[in-house]
Amino acid sequence: MPNCVNETIAAMNPMPPESENPSPIEIGTNRTCDCKPNHICCLTAKQWLKNQLGVWEFYYEKRDIRNKTIHPATFPIALPRRLIEQFTHEGELVLDPFVGSGSTLLAARDCNRNAVGFDLSKDYVALCRQRMAESQPMLSSSLSNSRQIAVQDDARNIDRYLADESISLVVTSPPYANLLNRKRKNKSRRNRKNYQLGKVEQYSQDKRDLGTMPLEQYTKNMGDIFEALLPLLRPKAHCVINVPDMWWENKRITIHVSLIEELRNRGYELRNIIIWDRRNIVNRIGIFGWPSNYITMGVTFEYLLDFWRPEK
């Protein structure tokens, strides 16, 4: 069987971005493990029990990207890996519609799952392929048993590439509306040598980029994208979206509430809200609001919104 690292480097953009007739992606979607038919994943009971706790913590590893000049909003490979292990079997298909730096693809390879990631940016797709080529998977057998593919195209076009009821899990961290599309002005950063102060950390200024849109427009576009993805999911397949809430003009912008309401209206069922406790990877927090305006630090936690496609 061909080496998936070489496939990743050489492939895969079946047609140029925005092609009217892209070629369907040929990739495995069926489980290759020996689990019982009624099991939703390959985890043991002990491993399952750990994931039932509603607060999760992750640690960075050497392969992770933490430099915001490379990508402004990455998550640890450990995050998608834990979700992939919880909601899929070996050999099944994972989708990341906003693949960014490619951490989901790396996690899928570690777990011997097939995966496809989409991104508007040719630079991020190139970064995905580079990381796949340079990183060694946690499981040596993953090289020959699964494929991970990065495609440069708009998430709105994913249904042109993948078949109905082929996806066992969607896991992604989408743009955060236009809340990164502004200069950083955090007071705690002004007296530090910190390259983020005064920087605009938005991914791009492409008009299709959800990160350029105000919250209402962003929410509708997210709804459109995920409504089109719903037929691609298998019944009871999970869709996990990682988002924070943010502060804007001294008001809390509740992105997670907007997305929950929108996806419910588009046919998804919310199953769980998991808190990503980020305190172990955040340091040197500045003092905000003292002594008159209490503000919780959004950088210390994020949400993992766990939806699924209801049974017919």
Short mmCIF file of C-alpha atoms in Angstrom, two decimals:
data_model
loop_
_atom_site.label_atom_id
_atom_site.label_comp_id
_atom_site.label_asym_id
_atom_site.label_seq_id
_atom_site.Cartn_x
_atom_site.Cartn_y
_atom_site.Cartn_z
CA MET A 1 0.00 0.00 0.00
CA PRO A 2 1.39 3.47 -0.84
CA ASN A 3 2.98 5.60 1.83
CA CYS A 4 0.49 8.24 2.98
CA VAL A 5 3.21 10.83 3.68
CA ASN A 6 4.26 10.83 0.04
CA GLU A 7 0.61 10.97 -1.02
CA THR A 8 0.08 13.96 1.23
CA ILE A 9 3.04 15.84 -0.24
CA ALA A 10 2.11 15.15 -3.85
CA ALA A 11 -1.67 15.44 -3.46
CA MET A 12 -4.27 16.53 -2.98
CA ASN A 13 -6.26 19.14 -4.65
CA PRO A 14 -8.34 17.11 -7.07
CA MET A 15 -9.23 20.24 -9.05
CA PRO A 16 -8.10 23.86 -8.70
CA PRO A 17 -9.84 25.89 -5.96
CA GLU A 18 -13.38 26.97 -6.78
CA SER A 19 -13.61 24.39 -9.58
CA GLU A 20 -17.12 23.98 -10.91
CA ASN A 21 -16.74 20.20 -11.15
CA PRO A 22 -14.22 18.95 -8.60
CA SER A 23 -13.42 15.26 -8.59
CA PRO A 24 -14.86 13.26 -5.67
CA ILE A 25 -12.16 12.24 -3.23
CA GLU A 26 -11.50 8.54 -3.08
CA ILE A 27 -10.77 7.73 0.54
CA GLY A 28 -11.73 5.06 3.05
CA THR A 29 -14.79 5.56 5.21
CA ASN A 30 -15.45 2.17 6.82
CA ARG A 31 -14.07 0.83 10.08
CA THR A 32 -11.10 -1.52 9.86
CA CYS A 33 -11.08 -2.55 13.52
CA ASP A 34 -12.69 -5.60 15.16
CA CYS A 35 -14.98 -3.66 17.52
CA LYS A 36 -18.53 -4.83 18.12
CA PRO A 37 -21.14 -3.25 15.81
CA ASN A 38 -22.85 -1.33 18.62
CA HIS A 39 -19.62 0.35 19.80
CA ILE A 40 -19.18 3.96 18.66
CA CYS A 41 -15.40 3.89 19.09
CA CYS A 42 -12.44 1.69 19.93
CA LEU A 43 -11.96 2.96 23.51
CA THR A 44 -11.89 0.67 26.50
CA ALA A 45 -14.29 1.30 29.39
CA LYS A 46 -11.48 2.87 31.41
CA GLN A 47 -10.58 5.26 28.61
CA TRP A 48 -14.25 6.11 28.07
CA LEU A 49 -14.69 6.96 31.76
CA LYS A 50 -11.94 9.59 31.59
CA ASN A 51 -13.70 11.34 28.71
CA GLN A 52 -16.98 11.56 30.62
CA LEU A 53 -15.52 14.34 32.74
CA GLY A 54 -16.85 17.58 31.30
CA VAL A 55 -13.61 19.53 31.70
CA TRP A 56 -10.69 18.48 29.50
CA GLU A 57 -7.06 19.52 29.63
CA PHE A 58 -4.42 19.16 26.93
CA TYR A 59 -0.67 19.53 26.71
CA TYR A 60 1.47 20.67 23.82
CA GLU A 61 4.02 18.40 22.22
CA LYS A 62 7.02 18.98 20.00
CA ARG A 63 4.98 18.73 16.78
CA ASP A 64 2.55 21.48 17.84
CA ILE A 65 2.70 25.02 16.46
CA ARG A 66 2.63 27.75 19.09
CA ASN A 67 4.07 30.61 17.04
CA LYS A 68 1.16 32.93 16.17
CA THR A 69 3.07 34.38 13.22
CA ILE A 70 2.69 30.97 11.56
CA HIS A 71 -0.99 30.60 12.47
CA PRO A 72 -2.94 32.83 14.90
CA ALA A 73 -5.22 30.19 16.46
CA THR A 74 -3.90 26.65 16.66
CA PHE A 75 -4.94 23.92 19.05
CA PRO A 76 -2.80 21.07 20.41
CA ILE A 77 -2.78 17.86 18.38
CA ALA A 78 -3.96 16.18 21.57
CA LEU A 79 -7.36 17.91 21.28
CA PRO A 80 -8.56 16.45 17.96
CA ARG A 81 -6.84 13.16 18.80
CA ARG A 82 -8.97 12.74 21.92
CA LEU A 83 -12.15 13.57 20.01
CA ILE A 84 -11.24 11.23 17.16
CA GLU A 85 -10.62 8.40 19.60
CA GLN A 86 -13.92 9.09 21.38
CA PHE A 87 -16.20 9.27 18.35
CA THR A 88 -14.71 7.10 15.57
CA HIS A 89 -13.27 3.71 14.75
CA GLU A 90 -10.04 2.98 12.92
CA GLY A 91 -10.51 3.38 9.19
CA GLU A 92 -13.44 5.79 9.41
CA LEU A 93 -13.46 9.29 7.91
CA VAL A 94 -12.85 12.54 9.81
CA LEU A 95 -13.48 15.98 8.32
CA ASP A 96 -12.06 19.37 9.31
CA PRO A 97 -13.75 22.08 7.21
CA PHE A 98 -11.36 24.79 8.51
CA VAL A 99 -8.16 22.77 8.71
CA GLY A 100 -5.73 25.66 9.24
CA SER A 101 -2.32 24.33 10.25
CA GLY A 102 -3.39 20.70 9.94
CA SER A 103 -3.45 19.47 13.54
CA THR A 104 -6.61 17.44 12.88
CA LEU A 105 -4.91 15.62 10.01
CA LEU A 106 -1.93 14.76 12.19
CA ALA A 107 -4.22 13.51 14.95
CA ALA A 108 -6.16 11.37 12.47
CA ARG A 109 -2.95 9.79 11.24
CA ASP A 110 -1.91 9.07 14.83
CA CYS A 111 -5.23 7.26 15.32
CA ASN A 112 -5.20 5.43 11.98
CA ARG A 113 -8.25 7.30 10.71
CA ASN A 114 -8.78 8.71 7.24
CA ALA A 115 -9.20 12.47 7.16
CA VAL A 116 -9.84 15.36 4.79
CA GLY A 117 -9.24 19.00 5.65
CA PHE A 118 -10.29 22.09 3.68
CA ASP A 119 -8.94 25.62 3.81
CA LEU A 120 -9.26 28.75 1.68
CA SER A 121 -5.59 29.58 2.13
CA LYS A 122 -3.04 27.95 -0.14
CA ASP A 123 -0.39 28.83 2.45
CA TYR A 124 -2.17 26.89 5.19
CA VAL A 125 -2.75 23.93 2.90
CA ALA A 126 0.97 23.97 2.11
CA LEU A 127 1.68 24.15 5.85
CA CYS A 128 -0.55 21.10 6.42
CA ARG A 129 1.33 19.10 3.85
CA GLN A 130 4.69 20.21 5.21
CA ARG A 131 3.75 19.19 8.75
CA MET A 132 2.50 15.83 7.55
CA ALA A 133 5.75 15.24 5.70
CA GLU A 134 7.97 16.26 8.62
CA SER A 135 6.05 14.71 11.53
CA GLN A 136 6.27 11.09 12.55
CA PRO A 137 2.96 9.52 13.55
CA MET A 138 2.51 8.12 17.04
CA LEU A 139 1.57 4.74 15.53
CA SER A 140 4.05 3.41 12.99
CA SER A 141 1.33 1.37 11.31
CA SER A 142 -0.61 4.55 10.51
CA LEU A 143 1.66 5.26 7.55
CA SER A 144 0.19 2.45 5.47
CA ASN A 145 -3.35 2.07 6.84
CA SER A 146 -4.94 5.49 6.40
CA ARG A 147 -4.82 8.63 4.30
CA GLN A 148 -4.96 12.30 5.26
CA ILE A 149 -5.64 14.89 2.59
CA ALA A 150 -5.49 18.70 2.59
CA VAL A 151 -7.61 20.47 -0.03
CA GLN A 152 -7.52 24.15 -0.91
CA ASP A 153 -11.13 25.15 -1.35
CA ASP A 154 -14.00 26.90 0.35
CA ALA A 155 -15.81 24.94 3.06
CA ARG A 156 -19.01 25.75 1.20
CA ASN A 157 -17.93 23.34 -1.55
CA ILE A 158 -17.21 20.27 0.59
CA ASP A 159 -20.36 18.45 -0.55
CA ARG A 160 -18.86 18.35 -4.06
CA TYR A 161 -15.97 16.21 -2.80
CA LEU A 162 -17.51 13.76 -0.32
CA ALA A 163 -20.45 11.36 -0.49
CA ASP A 164 -23.58 11.43 1.64
CA GLU A 165 -23.28 9.59 4.97
CA SER A 166 -19.54 9.07 4.55
CA ILE A 167 -18.28 11.15 7.50
CA SER A 168 -18.04 9.72 11.01
CA LEU A 169 -16.79 12.88 12.73
CA VAL A 170 -16.39 16.58 12.04
CA VAL A 171 -13.89 18.30 14.32
CA THR A 172 -12.80 21.86 13.72
CA SER A 173 -11.87 25.23 15.14
CA PRO A 174 -13.43 27.82 12.80
CA PRO A 175 -12.63 31.54 12.60
CA TYR A 176 -14.10 33.61 15.42
CA ALA A 177 -16.18 36.06 13.35
CA ASN A 178 -14.28 39.36 12.95
CA LEU A 179 -13.07 39.39 16.55
CA LEU A 180 -9.42 38.81 15.59
CA ASN A 181 -9.65 41.36 12.78
CA ARG A 182 -8.47 44.26 14.93
CA LYS A 183 -5.26 45.52 16.48
CA ARG A 184 -4.35 43.95 19.81
CA LYS A 185 -4.64 46.56 22.56
CA ASN A 186 -4.48 44.48 25.74
CA LYS A 187 -3.21 46.70 28.53
CA SER A 188 -1.29 43.81 30.05
CA ARG A 189 0.85 43.64 26.91
CA ARG A 190 1.87 47.29 26.71
CA ASN A 191 4.81 47.06 29.05
CA ARG A 192 6.07 43.75 27.72
CA LYS A 193 8.19 42.79 24.76
CA ASN A 194 5.30 41.04 23.09
CA TYR A 195 4.97 40.93 19.31
CA GLN A 196 1.15 40.60 19.55
CA LEU A 197 0.59 44.16 20.78
CA GLY A 198 -0.82 46.26 17.96
CA LYS A 199 -1.00 43.33 15.54
CA VAL A 200 -3.98 42.18 13.49
CA GLU A 201 -4.05 38.40 13.86
CA GLN A 202 -6.83 37.64 11.36
CA TYR A 203 -6.09 34.83 8.88
CA SER A 204 -6.81 36.81 5.70
CA GLN A 205 -8.87 39.61 4.22
CA ASP A 206 -10.53 37.33 1.67
CA LYS A 207 -14.20 38.36 1.50
CA ARG A 208 -15.19 34.67 1.83
CA ASP A 209 -13.22 34.33 5.06
CA LEU A 210 -15.59 34.02 8.03
CA GLY A 211 -13.03 35.88 10.11
CA THR A 212 -13.84 39.12 8.31
CA MET A 213 -17.58 39.00 9.11
CA PRO A 214 -19.55 40.58 11.98
CA LEU A 215 -21.13 38.05 14.30
CA GLU A 216 -24.62 37.99 12.74
CA GLN A 217 -23.28 37.46 9.21
CA TYR A 218 -20.71 34.98 10.48
CA THR A 219 -23.36 32.93 12.27
CA LYS A 220 -25.56 32.71 9.18
CA ASN A 221 -22.62 31.63 7.01
CA MET A 222 -21.62 29.00 9.59
CA GLY A 223 -25.20 27.76 9.50
CA ASP A 224 -25.13 27.54 5.70
CA ILE A 225 -21.85 25.59 5.74
CA PHE A 226 -22.91 23.12 8.42
CA GLU A 227 -26.38 22.62 6.95
CA ALA A 228 -24.68 21.50 3.72
CA LEU A 229 -22.45 19.15 5.73
CA LEU A 230 -25.34 17.49 7.57
CA PRO A 231 -26.24 15.00 4.79
CA LEU A 232 -22.58 13.97 4.59
CA LEU A 233 -22.59 12.81 8.22
CA ARG A 234 -23.70 9.36 9.14
CA PRO A 235 -26.74 9.27 11.45
CA LYS A 236 -25.58 9.96 15.02
CA ALA A 237 -22.14 11.02 13.76
CA HIS A 238 -20.71 13.76 15.95
CA CYS A 239 -19.67 17.28 14.97
CA VAL A 240 -17.43 19.07 17.47
CA ILE A 241 -16.73 22.79 17.11
CA ASN A 242 -14.05 24.48 19.22
CA VAL A 243 -14.82 28.16 19.95
CA PRO A 244 -14.12 30.72 22.67
CA ASP A 245 -16.18 33.68 23.74
CA MET A 246 -14.42 37.03 23.46
CA TRP A 247 -14.56 40.58 24.75
CA TRP A 248 -15.36 43.48 22.39
CA GLU A 249 -15.81 47.09 23.52
CA ASN A 250 -16.22 45.88 27.12
CA LYS A 251 -19.00 43.46 26.12
CA ARG A 252 -18.85 39.68 26.15
CA ILE A 253 -19.47 38.26 22.67
CA THR A 254 -20.99 34.80 23.16
CA ILE A 255 -19.97 33.02 19.99
CA HIS A 256 -20.82 29.63 21.47
CA VAL A 257 -24.43 30.67 22.16
CA SER A 258 -24.86 31.96 18.61
CA LEU A 259 -23.51 28.74 17.11
CA ILE A 260 -25.62 26.48 19.34
CA GLU A 261 -28.81 28.27 18.33
CA GLU A 262 -27.87 28.37 14.65
CA LEU A 263 -26.89 24.71 14.32
CA ARG A 264 -30.00 23.60 16.19
CA ASN A 265 -32.04 25.54 13.66
CA ARG A 266 -30.15 23.79 10.86
CA GLY A 267 -30.97 20.27 12.05
CA TYR A 268 -28.18 19.41 14.49
CA GLU A 269 -28.75 18.21 18.04
CA LEU A 270 -26.51 19.51 20.81
CA ARG A 271 -25.26 16.58 22.87
CA ASN A 272 -22.55 17.94 25.14
CA ILE A 273 -20.62 21.06 26.04
CA ILE A 274 -17.06 20.28 27.08
CA ILE A 275 -14.89 22.93 28.68
CA TRP A 276 -11.31 23.04 27.44
CA ASP A 277 -9.40 24.13 30.54
CA ARG A 278 -6.42 26.07 29.14
CA ARG A 279 -4.91 27.22 32.43
CA ASN A 280 -1.98 24.83 32.10
CA ILE A 281 -0.87 26.45 28.81
CA VAL A 282 -1.50 30.10 29.71
CA ASN A 283 1.03 32.10 31.67
CA ARG A 284 1.72 35.67 32.73
CA ILE A 285 -1.92 36.74 32.81
CA GLY A 286 -2.35 40.48 33.25
CA ILE A 287 -4.77 42.08 35.70
CA PHE A 288 -7.93 43.34 33.96
CA GLY A 289 -10.78 45.32 35.50
CA TRP A 290 -9.41 45.60 39.05
CA PRO A 291 -10.75 46.99 41.27
CA SER A 292 -14.07 47.99 39.70
CA ASN A 293 -14.90 45.75 36.70
CA TYR A 294 -14.74 41.96 37.16
CA ILE A 295 -13.76 40.16 33.93
CA THR A 296 -13.07 36.44 33.59
CA MET A 297 -10.10 35.66 31.39
CA GLY A 298 -11.38 34.14 28.16
CA VAL A 299 -7.95 32.82 27.28
CA THR A 300 -8.13 30.37 30.20
CA PHE A 301 -10.97 28.27 28.76
CA GLU A 302 -12.77 27.49 25.51
CA TYR A 303 -15.80 25.44 24.50
CA LEU A 304 -16.00 22.15 22.65
CA LEU A 305 -19.57 22.12 21.31
CA ASP A 306 -20.55 18.52 20.61
CA PHE A 307 -23.45 18.12 18.19
CA TRP A 308 -24.60 15.10 16.24
CA ARG A 309 -26.81 14.34 13.27
CA PRO A 310 -30.05 12.92 14.69
CA GLU A 311 -31.25 9.57 13.45
CA LYS A 312 -33.76 9.69 10.63
#
